[in-house]
Amino acid sequence: MRLINPAWNHLSPRKTKVINQEGDLALEDMIANEGCVVTVSHAGFIKRTPVVQYRLQKRGGKGTKGAELSKAASDEDSDFIEHLFTANTHDHIMFFMNNGRVYVERVHEIEEAGRATRGKSIARLLDLKDDEKLAAMVCVNDFAEGKFLIMCTANGTIKKTEISKYENYRKGGIIGINIEHGDKLISVKLTNGDNEVVMISQSGMSIRFHESDVRSMGRDTTGVIGMNLDSGDLVKAMEIVDPANTLLVVGIDGIGKRTAFDDPETKEPIYRKQSRGGKGVIAIKTEVGVAGALSVQEEDEVMMLTKGGQSIRTKVK
């Protein structure tokens, strides 16, 4: 069959043009930006799972299997999910190490695995050095200006840096914060520039101040004094103040208390605001020291683990 005068059949002019032009095509341009659940186990295994695999169930159901973790005979070798958050495949995850170095990976670069599988070792994913331990993770969709990272060390140093300073990351990691000898990074939080911060020390002291007390610095800097610690004391936790949440502080002996940041009726601060660099106020009276602290919601559950391997999972309320 042969067409004669095909133009008669297409009287309308062509609306598009085919041109020869060079252009850049990034890998994420070929990957759908889909929702997923990212989980990290206590032993350091990470995976992403399509959110559709976590089906909605009615209250009182048996649930679904979340991860195939260690089936070791002793509790000491057992594993559990330590971090769980939702993300999109085009998002970035920032992995902060105890020595201040930060590695960045796109979510789609994390191995996809089903609910019942363990995932991949973070040490292998990032090619970590032997002395590098994960201190904190932050998930962001971009490195736009106007967002900040607040970093806290065990010796009470605090640092604030605009997240755009981390946009030019490298596969082998970059300096996130300069850590002085004998110190280590313990916490990193994402802020909007108008948040309040609370730091909790091992002796049970706490200090609450506005992040505007900490000027924004460059990436390759050390920071300033956030909490004035007594000799031998250490910062165990840093949290962003959320009036809708409560602060859970737990001692090494397993005894803890949960306190609202503000009085629900008067809205007056229970953890009173101070200036950066003070000694703070008592958060919990303890003779053995604080193990950790978390900002929690009433529907949350927490997992506590001892050095001997004993673990307990309990509801906050």
PDB file of C-alpha atoms in Angstrom:
ATOM      1  CA  MET A   1       0.000   0.000   0.000  1.00  0.00           C
ATOM      2  CA  ARG A   2       1.351   3.461  -0.910  1.00  0.00           C
ATOM      3  CA  LEU A   3       0.274   6.936   0.267  1.00  0.00           C
ATOM      4  CA  ILE A   4      -0.148   9.651  -2.350  1.00  0.00           C
ATOM      5  CA  ASN A   5      -0.117  13.311  -1.277  1.00  0.00           C
ATOM      6  CA  PRO A   6      -0.381  12.573   2.457  1.00  0.00           C
ATOM      7  CA  ALA A   7      -0.451  16.328   3.128  1.00  0.00           C
ATOM      8  CA  TRP A   8      -4.050  16.435   1.939  1.00  0.00           C
ATOM      9  CA  ASN A   9      -4.969  14.256   4.905  1.00  0.00           C
ATOM     10  CA  HIS A  10      -3.223  16.594   7.407  1.00  0.00           C
ATOM     11  CA  LEU A  11      -4.267  20.130   6.566  1.00  0.00           C
ATOM     12  CA  SER A  12      -3.481  21.502  10.065  1.00  0.00           C
ATOM     13  CA  PRO A  13       0.133  22.684  10.568  1.00  0.00           C
ATOM     14  CA  ARG A  14       2.363  20.655  12.885  1.00  0.00           C
ATOM     15  CA  LYS A  15       2.212  21.928  16.474  1.00  0.00           C
ATOM     16  CA  THR A  16       5.539  20.475  17.611  1.00  0.00           C
ATOM     17  CA  LYS A  17       9.089  20.467  16.315  1.00  0.00           C
ATOM     18  CA  VAL A  18      11.745  17.804  16.423  1.00  0.00           C
ATOM     19  CA  ILE A  19      15.103  19.487  17.000  1.00  0.00           C
ATOM     20  CA  ASN A  20      18.656  18.299  17.640  1.00  0.00           C
ATOM     21  CA  GLN A  21      19.681  19.772  20.991  1.00  0.00           C
ATOM     22  CA  GLU A  22      21.984  18.614  23.765  1.00  0.00           C
ATOM     23  CA  GLY A  23      20.745  18.533  27.355  1.00  0.00           C
ATOM     24  CA  ASP A  24      21.511  17.122  30.785  1.00  0.00           C
ATOM     25  CA  LEU A  25      19.472  14.217  32.079  1.00  0.00           C
ATOM     26  CA  ALA A  26      19.900  13.367  35.745  1.00  0.00           C
ATOM     27  CA  LEU A  27      19.279   9.894  37.122  1.00  0.00           C
ATOM     28  CA  GLU A  28      16.357  11.079  39.243  1.00  0.00           C
ATOM     29  CA  ASP A  29      14.650  12.358  36.072  1.00  0.00           C
ATOM     30  CA  MET A  30      14.097   8.711  35.177  1.00  0.00           C
ATOM     31  CA  ILE A  31      12.954   7.675  38.664  1.00  0.00           C
ATOM     32  CA  ALA A  32       9.409   8.275  39.857  1.00  0.00           C
ATOM     33  CA  ASN A  33       9.216  10.421  42.993  1.00  0.00           C
ATOM     34  CA  GLU A  34       7.259   7.950  45.101  1.00  0.00           C
ATOM     35  CA  GLY A  35       6.597   7.677  48.800  1.00  0.00           C
ATOM     36  CA  CYS A  36       8.473   5.087  50.836  1.00  0.00           C
ATOM     37  CA  VAL A  37       9.227   4.097  54.404  1.00  0.00           C
ATOM     38  CA  VAL A  38      12.892   4.211  55.459  1.00  0.00           C
ATOM     39  CA  THR A  39      13.903   2.084  58.438  1.00  0.00           C
ATOM     40  CA  VAL A  40      17.223   1.818  60.262  1.00  0.00           C
ATOM     41  CA  SER A  41      17.863  -0.921  62.796  1.00  0.00           C
ATOM     42  CA  HIS A  42      19.830  -0.604  66.016  1.00  0.00           C
ATOM     43  CA  ALA A  43      22.589  -2.738  64.467  1.00  0.00           C
ATOM     44  CA  GLY A  44      22.899  -0.318  61.545  1.00  0.00           C
ATOM     45  CA  PHE A  45      20.907  -1.896  58.714  1.00  0.00           C
ATOM     46  CA  ILE A  46      18.945   0.398  56.413  1.00  0.00           C
ATOM     47  CA  LYS A  47      16.320  -0.155  53.735  1.00  0.00           C
ATOM     48  CA  ARG A  48      13.484   1.585  51.960  1.00  0.00           C
ATOM     49  CA  THR A  49      10.121  -0.002  51.352  1.00  0.00           C
ATOM     50  CA  PRO A  50       7.315   1.326  49.120  1.00  0.00           C
ATOM     51  CA  VAL A  51       4.680   2.860  51.344  1.00  0.00           C
ATOM     52  CA  VAL A  52       1.973   0.825  49.575  1.00  0.00           C
ATOM     53  CA  GLN A  53       3.375  -2.320  51.223  1.00  0.00           C
ATOM     54  CA  TYR A  54       2.280  -0.975  54.602  1.00  0.00           C
ATOM     55  CA  ARG A  55      -1.425  -1.491  54.177  1.00  0.00           C
ATOM     56  CA  LEU A  56      -3.922   0.340  56.358  1.00  0.00           C
ATOM     57  CA  GLN A  57      -5.529  -1.867  59.000  1.00  0.00           C
ATOM     58  CA  LYS A  58      -8.260  -1.439  61.556  1.00  0.00           C
ATOM     59  CA  ARG A  59      -7.437  -0.951  65.222  1.00  0.00           C
ATOM     60  CA  GLY A  60      -6.983  -4.287  66.994  1.00  0.00           C
ATOM     61  CA  GLY A  61      -5.542  -6.123  64.010  1.00  0.00           C
ATOM     62  CA  LYS A  62      -2.468  -8.343  64.094  1.00  0.00           C
ATOM     63  CA  GLY A  63      -0.409  -5.955  61.958  1.00  0.00           C
ATOM     64  CA  THR A  64       2.170  -6.913  59.359  1.00  0.00           C
ATOM     65  CA  LYS A  65       5.733  -8.116  59.609  1.00  0.00           C
ATOM     66  CA  GLY A  66       8.087  -5.151  59.425  1.00  0.00           C
ATOM     67  CA  ALA A  67      11.638  -6.503  59.198  1.00  0.00           C
ATOM     68  CA  GLU A  68      13.585  -9.730  59.426  1.00  0.00           C
ATOM     69  CA  LEU A  69      16.010  -8.838  62.190  1.00  0.00           C
ATOM     70  CA  SER A  70      18.532 -10.922  64.051  1.00  0.00           C
ATOM     71  CA  LYS A  71      17.233 -14.242  65.382  1.00  0.00           C
ATOM     72  CA  ALA A  72      20.169 -14.730  67.732  1.00  0.00           C
ATOM     73  CA  ALA A  73      19.657 -16.852  70.820  1.00  0.00           C
ATOM     74  CA  SER A  74      20.594 -14.098  73.263  1.00  0.00           C
ATOM     75  CA  ASP A  75      18.971 -10.715  73.736  1.00  0.00           C
ATOM     76  CA  GLU A  76      22.418  -9.125  73.507  1.00  0.00           C
ATOM     77  CA  ASP A  77      22.622  -9.994  69.809  1.00  0.00           C
ATOM     78  CA  SER A  78      19.019  -9.116  68.954  1.00  0.00           C
ATOM     79  CA  ASP A  79      18.174  -6.181  66.710  1.00  0.00           C
ATOM     80  CA  PHE A  80      15.230  -3.805  66.477  1.00  0.00           C
ATOM     81  CA  ILE A  81      14.030  -0.846  64.418  1.00  0.00           C
ATOM     82  CA  GLU A  82      15.550   2.327  65.864  1.00  0.00           C
ATOM     83  CA  HIS A  83      14.589   4.914  63.226  1.00  0.00           C
ATOM     84  CA  LEU A  84      11.514   4.909  60.984  1.00  0.00           C
ATOM     85  CA  PHE A  85      10.336   7.790  58.811  1.00  0.00           C
ATOM     86  CA  THR A  86       8.544   8.413  55.544  1.00  0.00           C
ATOM     87  CA  ALA A  87      10.291  10.017  52.587  1.00  0.00           C
ATOM     88  CA  ASN A  88      10.111  10.407  48.835  1.00  0.00           C
ATOM     89  CA  THR A  89      12.590   8.705  46.533  1.00  0.00           C
ATOM     90  CA  HIS A  90      13.994  12.080  45.383  1.00  0.00           C
ATOM     91  CA  ASP A  91      14.709  13.227  48.965  1.00  0.00           C
ATOM     92  CA  HIS A  92      18.173  13.386  50.518  1.00  0.00           C
ATOM     93  CA  ILE A  93      19.223  11.669  53.750  1.00  0.00           C
ATOM     94  CA  MET A  94      22.096  13.250  55.657  1.00  0.00           C
ATOM     95  CA  PHE A  95      24.056  10.778  57.786  1.00  0.00           C
ATOM     96  CA  PHE A  96      26.046  12.542  60.526  1.00  0.00           C
ATOM     97  CA  MET A  97      28.916  10.657  62.158  1.00  0.00           C
ATOM     98  CA  ASN A  98      30.206  11.021  65.714  1.00  0.00           C
ATOM     99  CA  ASN A  99      33.388  12.654  64.362  1.00  0.00           C
ATOM    100  CA  GLY A 100      31.412  15.428  62.638  1.00  0.00           C
ATOM    101  CA  ARG A 101      31.597  14.085  59.102  1.00  0.00           C
ATOM    102  CA  VAL A 102      28.387  13.918  57.053  1.00  0.00           C
ATOM    103  CA  TYR A 103      27.453  11.654  54.163  1.00  0.00           C
ATOM    104  CA  VAL A 104      24.504  12.363  51.865  1.00  0.00           C
ATOM    105  CA  GLU A 105      22.534   9.828  49.828  1.00  0.00           C
ATOM    106  CA  ARG A 106      19.409  10.162  47.725  1.00  0.00           C
ATOM    107  CA  VAL A 107      16.625   7.968  49.048  1.00  0.00           C
ATOM    108  CA  HIS A 108      16.408   6.090  45.735  1.00  0.00           C
ATOM    109  CA  GLU A 109      20.065   5.064  46.214  1.00  0.00           C
ATOM    110  CA  ILE A 110      19.124   3.115  49.335  1.00  0.00           C
ATOM    111  CA  GLU A 111      18.406  -0.526  48.624  1.00  0.00           C
ATOM    112  CA  GLU A 112      14.701  -1.248  48.196  1.00  0.00           C
ATOM    113  CA  ALA A 113      13.584  -4.245  50.185  1.00  0.00           C
ATOM    114  CA  GLY A 114      10.367  -5.816  51.332  1.00  0.00           C
ATOM    115  CA  ARG A 115       8.931  -5.408  54.807  1.00  0.00           C
ATOM    116  CA  ALA A 116      10.303  -8.711  56.047  1.00  0.00           C
ATOM    117  CA  THR A 117      13.934  -8.259  54.936  1.00  0.00           C
ATOM    118  CA  ARG A 118      16.776  -6.766  56.929  1.00  0.00           C
ATOM    119  CA  GLY A 119      18.282  -4.299  54.455  1.00  0.00           C
ATOM    120  CA  LYS A 120      21.880  -3.250  53.865  1.00  0.00           C
ATOM    121  CA  SER A 121      24.557  -2.221  56.325  1.00  0.00           C
ATOM    122  CA  ILE A 122      24.966   1.567  56.559  1.00  0.00           C
ATOM    123  CA  ALA A 123      28.719   1.035  56.915  1.00  0.00           C
ATOM    124  CA  ARG A 124      28.787  -0.658  53.492  1.00  0.00           C
ATOM    125  CA  LEU A 125      26.357   1.791  51.899  1.00  0.00           C
ATOM    126  CA  LEU A 126      28.475   4.797  52.871  1.00  0.00           C
ATOM    127  CA  ASP A 127      31.868   3.048  52.990  1.00  0.00           C
ATOM    128  CA  LEU A 128      32.466   4.290  56.528  1.00  0.00           C
ATOM    129  CA  LYS A 129      35.819   4.316  58.268  1.00  0.00           C
ATOM    130  CA  ASP A 130      36.325   2.006  61.245  1.00  0.00           C
ATOM    131  CA  ASP A 131      36.096   4.815  63.808  1.00  0.00           C
ATOM    132  CA  GLU A 132      32.926   6.383  62.364  1.00  0.00           C
ATOM    133  CA  LYS A 133      29.641   5.737  64.149  1.00  0.00           C
ATOM    134  CA  LEU A 134      26.228   7.081  63.167  1.00  0.00           C
ATOM    135  CA  ALA A 135      25.192   9.945  65.460  1.00  0.00           C
ATOM    136  CA  ALA A 136      22.145  11.396  63.695  1.00  0.00           C
ATOM    137  CA  MET A 137      20.120  11.380  60.482  1.00  0.00           C
ATOM    138  CA  VAL A 138      18.195  14.201  58.816  1.00  0.00           C
ATOM    139  CA  CYS A 139      15.914  13.785  55.783  1.00  0.00           C
ATOM    140  CA  VAL A 140      15.407  16.824  53.513  1.00  0.00           C
ATOM    141  CA  ASN A 141      13.795  17.297  50.125  1.00  0.00           C
ATOM    142  CA  ASP A 142      16.219  20.023  49.049  1.00  0.00           C
ATOM    143  CA  PHE A 143      18.958  22.362  50.245  1.00  0.00           C
ATOM    144  CA  ALA A 144      17.006  25.583  49.825  1.00  0.00           C
ATOM    145  CA  GLU A 145      17.869  28.653  51.866  1.00  0.00           C
ATOM    146  CA  GLY A 146      15.848  29.431  54.973  1.00  0.00           C
ATOM    147  CA  LYS A 147      16.346  26.059  56.682  1.00  0.00           C
ATOM    148  CA  PHE A 148      19.037  25.343  59.254  1.00  0.00           C
ATOM    149  CA  LEU A 149      20.801  22.464  60.975  1.00  0.00           C
ATOM    150  CA  ILE A 150      21.394  22.652  64.724  1.00  0.00           C
ATOM    151  CA  MET A 151      24.228  20.389  65.899  1.00  0.00           C
ATOM    152  CA  CYS A 152      25.117  19.471  69.477  1.00  0.00           C
ATOM    153  CA  THR A 153      28.182  17.764  70.945  1.00  0.00           C
ATOM    154  CA  ALA A 154      28.698  15.836  74.169  1.00  0.00           C
ATOM    155  CA  ASN A 155      30.819  18.621  75.662  1.00  0.00           C
ATOM    156  CA  GLY A 156      28.033  21.188  75.287  1.00  0.00           C
ATOM    157  CA  THR A 157      29.004  22.846  72.002  1.00  0.00           C
ATOM    158  CA  ILE A 158      26.179  23.894  69.700  1.00  0.00           C
ATOM    159  CA  LYS A 159      26.365  25.001  66.092  1.00  0.00           C
ATOM    160  CA  LYS A 160      23.852  26.377  63.591  1.00  0.00           C
ATOM    161  CA  THR A 161      24.467  26.243  59.839  1.00  0.00           C
ATOM    162  CA  GLU A 162      22.210  27.007  56.891  1.00  0.00           C
ATOM    163  CA  ILE A 163      21.421  23.776  55.095  1.00  0.00           C
ATOM    164  CA  SER A 164      22.340  25.286  51.720  1.00  0.00           C
ATOM    165  CA  LYS A 165      25.998  25.063  52.846  1.00  0.00           C
ATOM    166  CA  TYR A 166      25.770  21.282  52.433  1.00  0.00           C
ATOM    167  CA  GLU A 167      24.426  21.236  48.876  1.00  0.00           C
ATOM    168  CA  ASN A 168      27.810  20.515  47.274  1.00  0.00           C
ATOM    169  CA  TYR A 169      28.337  17.198  49.032  1.00  0.00           C
ATOM    170  CA  ARG A 170      30.688  14.442  47.867  1.00  0.00           C
ATOM    171  CA  LYS A 171      30.375  10.676  47.829  1.00  0.00           C
ATOM    172  CA  GLY A 172      33.178  10.299  50.355  1.00  0.00           C
ATOM    173  CA  GLY A 173      31.521  12.688  52.802  1.00  0.00           C
ATOM    174  CA  ILE A 174      32.245  16.262  53.856  1.00  0.00           C
ATOM    175  CA  ILE A 175      32.891  18.066  57.131  1.00  0.00           C
ATOM    176  CA  GLY A 176      29.605  18.789  58.875  1.00  0.00           C
ATOM    177  CA  ILE A 177      31.106  20.286  62.021  1.00  0.00           C
ATOM    178  CA  ASN A 178      34.623  20.524  63.410  1.00  0.00           C
ATOM    179  CA  ILE A 179      34.853  18.331  66.498  1.00  0.00           C
ATOM    180  CA  GLU A 180      37.487  19.120  69.097  1.00  0.00           C
ATOM    181  CA  HIS A 181      39.668  16.382  70.559  1.00  0.00           C
ATOM    182  CA  GLY A 182      37.836  14.390  73.221  1.00  0.00           C
ATOM    183  CA  ASP A 183      34.399  15.501  72.023  1.00  0.00           C
ATOM    184  CA  LYS A 184      31.796  13.858  69.776  1.00  0.00           C
ATOM    185  CA  LEU A 185      28.632  14.798  67.895  1.00  0.00           C
ATOM    186  CA  ILE A 186      25.469  13.462  69.556  1.00  0.00           C
ATOM    187  CA  SER A 187      22.503  15.140  67.849  1.00  0.00           C
ATOM    188  CA  VAL A 188      21.452  17.068  64.724  1.00  0.00           C
ATOM    189  CA  LYS A 189      18.037  18.657  64.158  1.00  0.00           C
ATOM    190  CA  LEU A 190      16.441  20.516  61.242  1.00  0.00           C
ATOM    191  CA  THR A 191      14.964  23.926  62.115  1.00  0.00           C
ATOM    192  CA  ASN A 192      13.142  26.780  60.394  1.00  0.00           C
ATOM    193  CA  GLY A 193      15.234  29.505  62.025  1.00  0.00           C
ATOM    194  CA  ASP A 194      12.600  30.321  64.655  1.00  0.00           C
ATOM    195  CA  ASN A 195      12.685  27.260  66.912  1.00  0.00           C
ATOM    196  CA  GLU A 196      13.650  26.738  70.527  1.00  0.00           C
ATOM    197  CA  VAL A 197      16.200  24.159  71.618  1.00  0.00           C
ATOM    198  CA  VAL A 198      16.523  22.168  74.843  1.00  0.00           C
ATOM    199  CA  MET A 199      19.725  20.397  75.921  1.00  0.00           C
ATOM    200  CA  ILE A 200      19.774  17.754  78.676  1.00  0.00           C
ATOM    201  CA  SER A 201      22.925  16.756  80.549  1.00  0.00           C
ATOM    202  CA  GLN A 202      23.952  13.507  82.194  1.00  0.00           C
ATOM    203  CA  SER A 203      23.626  15.088  85.651  1.00  0.00           C
ATOM    204  CA  GLY A 204      19.949  15.863  84.990  1.00  0.00           C
ATOM    205  CA  MET A 205      20.248  19.549  84.115  1.00  0.00           C
ATOM    206  CA  SER A 206      18.504  21.151  81.131  1.00  0.00           C
ATOM    207  CA  ILE A 207      18.742  24.450  79.297  1.00  0.00           C
ATOM    208  CA  ARG A 208      16.159  25.909  76.912  1.00  0.00           C
ATOM    209  CA  PHE A 209      16.915  28.822  74.591  1.00  0.00           C
ATOM    210  CA  HIS A 210      15.886  30.283  71.236  1.00  0.00           C
ATOM    211  CA  GLU A 211      18.001  29.311  68.264  1.00  0.00           C
ATOM    212  CA  SER A 212      18.489  33.003  67.456  1.00  0.00           C
ATOM    213  CA  ASP A 213      21.004  32.941  70.344  1.00  0.00           C
ATOM    214  CA  VAL A 214      23.227  30.892  68.029  1.00  0.00           C
ATOM    215  CA  ARG A 215      24.452  32.806  64.994  1.00  0.00           C
ATOM    216  CA  SER A 216      24.617  30.936  61.697  1.00  0.00           C
ATOM    217  CA  MET A 217      28.131  29.737  60.838  1.00  0.00           C
ATOM    218  CA  GLY A 218      29.927  28.110  57.953  1.00  0.00           C
ATOM    219  CA  ARG A 219      30.112  24.384  57.484  1.00  0.00           C
ATOM    220  CA  ASP A 220      33.754  23.910  58.505  1.00  0.00           C
ATOM    221  CA  THR A 221      33.426  25.500  61.980  1.00  0.00           C
ATOM    222  CA  THR A 222      33.281  24.307  65.585  1.00  0.00           C
ATOM    223  CA  GLY A 223      30.363  26.190  67.124  1.00  0.00           C
ATOM    224  CA  VAL A 224      29.795  27.971  70.425  1.00  0.00           C
ATOM    225  CA  ILE A 225      29.004  27.031  74.023  1.00  0.00           C
ATOM    226  CA  GLY A 226      25.408  25.885  74.295  1.00  0.00           C
ATOM    227  CA  MET A 227      25.469  24.572  77.847  1.00  0.00           C
ATOM    228  CA  ASN A 228      27.988  25.327  80.575  1.00  0.00           C
ATOM    229  CA  LEU A 229      28.720  21.903  82.041  1.00  0.00           C
ATOM    230  CA  ASP A 230      30.259  21.052  85.384  1.00  0.00           C
ATOM    231  CA  SER A 231      33.462  19.029  85.349  1.00  0.00           C
ATOM    232  CA  GLY A 232      32.761  15.456  84.256  1.00  0.00           C
ATOM    233  CA  ASP A 233      29.255  16.221  82.997  1.00  0.00           C
ATOM    234  CA  LEU A 234      28.157  15.531  79.400  1.00  0.00           C
ATOM    235  CA  VAL A 235      25.209  16.447  77.192  1.00  0.00           C
ATOM    236  CA  LYS A 236      23.099  13.345  76.552  1.00  0.00           C
ATOM    237  CA  ALA A 237      20.388  14.761  74.291  1.00  0.00           C
ATOM    238  CA  MET A 238      19.176  17.793  72.359  1.00  0.00           C
ATOM    239  CA  GLU A 239      15.600  18.271  71.171  1.00  0.00           C
ATOM    240  CA  ILE A 240      13.551  20.912  69.375  1.00  0.00           C
ATOM    241  CA  VAL A 241      10.845  22.333  71.636  1.00  0.00           C
ATOM    242  CA  ASP A 242       7.360  21.416  70.422  1.00  0.00           C
ATOM    243  CA  PRO A 243       4.586  22.673  72.743  1.00  0.00           C
ATOM    244  CA  ALA A 244       2.363  19.818  71.540  1.00  0.00           C
ATOM    245  CA  ASN A 245       4.899  17.260  72.790  1.00  0.00           C
ATOM    246  CA  THR A 246       6.376  16.353  76.157  1.00  0.00           C
ATOM    247  CA  LEU A 247       9.993  15.753  77.141  1.00  0.00           C
ATOM    248  CA  LEU A 248      10.764  12.223  78.321  1.00  0.00           C
ATOM    249  CA  VAL A 249      13.951  11.982  80.415  1.00  0.00           C
ATOM    250  CA  VAL A 250      15.180   8.539  81.508  1.00  0.00           C
ATOM    251  CA  GLY A 251      17.900   7.756  84.032  1.00  0.00           C
ATOM    252  CA  ILE A 252      20.536   5.038  83.776  1.00  0.00           C
ATOM    253  CA  ASP A 253      18.571   3.147  86.448  1.00  0.00           C
ATOM    254  CA  GLY A 254      15.536   3.054  84.144  1.00  0.00           C
ATOM    255  CA  ILE A 255      13.557   5.603  86.147  1.00  0.00           C
ATOM    256  CA  GLY A 256      12.151   8.418  84.036  1.00  0.00           C
ATOM    257  CA  LYS A 257       9.716  11.290  83.963  1.00  0.00           C
ATOM    258  CA  ARG A 258       7.703  13.026  81.264  1.00  0.00           C
ATOM    259  CA  THR A 259       7.081  16.767  81.468  1.00  0.00           C
ATOM    260  CA  ALA A 260       5.319  19.221  79.173  1.00  0.00           C
ATOM    261  CA  PHE A 261       7.476  21.980  77.742  1.00  0.00           C
ATOM    262  CA  ASP A 262       4.777  24.547  78.579  1.00  0.00           C
ATOM    263  CA  ASP A 263       1.872  24.595  80.999  1.00  0.00           C
ATOM    264  CA  PRO A 264      -1.173  23.506  78.922  1.00  0.00           C
ATOM    265  CA  GLU A 265      -3.444  26.049  80.637  1.00  0.00           C
ATOM    266  CA  THR A 266      -1.309  29.128  81.234  1.00  0.00           C
ATOM    267  CA  LYS A 267       1.094  28.452  78.309  1.00  0.00           C
ATOM    268  CA  GLU A 268       3.907  29.493  80.618  1.00  0.00           C
ATOM    269  CA  PRO A 269       7.159  27.565  80.061  1.00  0.00           C
ATOM    270  CA  ILE A 270       7.717  24.696  82.489  1.00  0.00           C
ATOM    271  CA  TYR A 271      11.246  24.412  81.166  1.00  0.00           C
ATOM    272  CA  ARG A 272      11.938  28.126  81.512  1.00  0.00           C
ATOM    273  CA  LYS A 273      13.796  29.927  78.758  1.00  0.00           C
ATOM    274  CA  GLN A 274      17.358  31.061  79.363  1.00  0.00           C
ATOM    275  CA  SER A 275      20.234  32.468  77.385  1.00  0.00           C
ATOM    276  CA  ARG A 276      22.634  30.159  75.619  1.00  0.00           C
ATOM    277  CA  GLY A 277      25.688  29.202  77.658  1.00  0.00           C
ATOM    278  CA  GLY A 278      24.069  28.901  81.085  1.00  0.00           C
ATOM    279  CA  LYS A 279      24.104  25.920  83.438  1.00  0.00           C
ATOM    280  CA  GLY A 280      20.365  25.373  83.124  1.00  0.00           C
ATOM    281  CA  VAL A 281      17.771  24.082  85.565  1.00  0.00           C
ATOM    282  CA  ILE A 282      17.024  20.652  87.009  1.00  0.00           C
ATOM    283  CA  ALA A 283      15.150  18.398  84.578  1.00  0.00           C
ATOM    284  CA  ILE A 284      15.306  15.264  86.715  1.00  0.00           C
ATOM    285  CA  LYS A 285      16.853  14.437  90.079  1.00  0.00           C
ATOM    286  CA  THR A 286      19.117  11.447  89.624  1.00  0.00           C
ATOM    287  CA  GLU A 287      21.968   9.866  91.551  1.00  0.00           C
ATOM    288  CA  VAL A 288      23.086   7.607  88.693  1.00  0.00           C
ATOM    289  CA  GLY A 289      22.825   9.957  85.716  1.00  0.00           C
ATOM    290  CA  VAL A 290      20.642  10.450  82.645  1.00  0.00           C
ATOM    291  CA  ALA A 291      20.699   7.824  79.902  1.00  0.00           C
ATOM    292  CA  GLY A 292      18.794   9.865  77.322  1.00  0.00           C
ATOM    293  CA  ALA A 293      15.866  12.145  76.540  1.00  0.00           C
ATOM    294  CA  LEU A 294      13.279  12.398  73.769  1.00  0.00           C
ATOM    295  CA  SER A 295      10.540  14.762  72.648  1.00  0.00           C
ATOM    296  CA  VAL A 296       7.509  12.473  72.442  1.00  0.00           C
ATOM    297  CA  GLN A 297       3.814  12.450  71.649  1.00  0.00           C
ATOM    298  CA  GLU A 298       1.315  10.659  73.864  1.00  0.00           C
ATOM    299  CA  GLU A 299       0.603   7.971  71.252  1.00  0.00           C
ATOM    300  CA  ASP A 300       4.313   7.119  70.862  1.00  0.00           C
ATOM    301  CA  GLU A 301       6.068   3.976  72.008  1.00  0.00           C
ATOM    302  CA  VAL A 302       9.680   3.891  73.186  1.00  0.00           C
ATOM    303  CA  MET A 303      12.288   1.138  73.253  1.00  0.00           C
ATOM    304  CA  MET A 304      14.959   1.120  75.962  1.00  0.00           C
ATOM    305  CA  LEU A 305      18.054  -1.066  75.773  1.00  0.00           C
ATOM    306  CA  THR A 306      20.633  -1.846  78.468  1.00  0.00           C
ATOM    307  CA  LYS A 307      24.345  -2.502  77.935  1.00  0.00           C
ATOM    308  CA  GLY A 308      23.665  -6.100  78.924  1.00  0.00           C
ATOM    309  CA  GLY A 309      21.244  -6.498  76.047  1.00  0.00           C
ATOM    310  CA  GLN A 310      17.969  -6.355  77.983  1.00  0.00           C
ATOM    311  CA  SER A 311      15.272  -4.371  76.183  1.00  0.00           C
ATOM    312  CA  ILE A 312      11.822  -3.095  77.028  1.00  0.00           C
ATOM    313  CA  ARG A 313       9.191  -1.549  74.792  1.00  0.00           C
ATOM    314  CA  THR A 314       6.534   0.567  76.425  1.00  0.00           C
ATOM    315  CA  LYS A 315       3.897   3.145  75.584  1.00  0.00           C
ATOM    316  CA  VAL A 316       4.641   6.732  76.520  1.00  0.00           C
ATOM    317  CA  LYS A 317       1.265   7.195  78.187  1.00  0.00           C
TER     318      LYS A 317
END
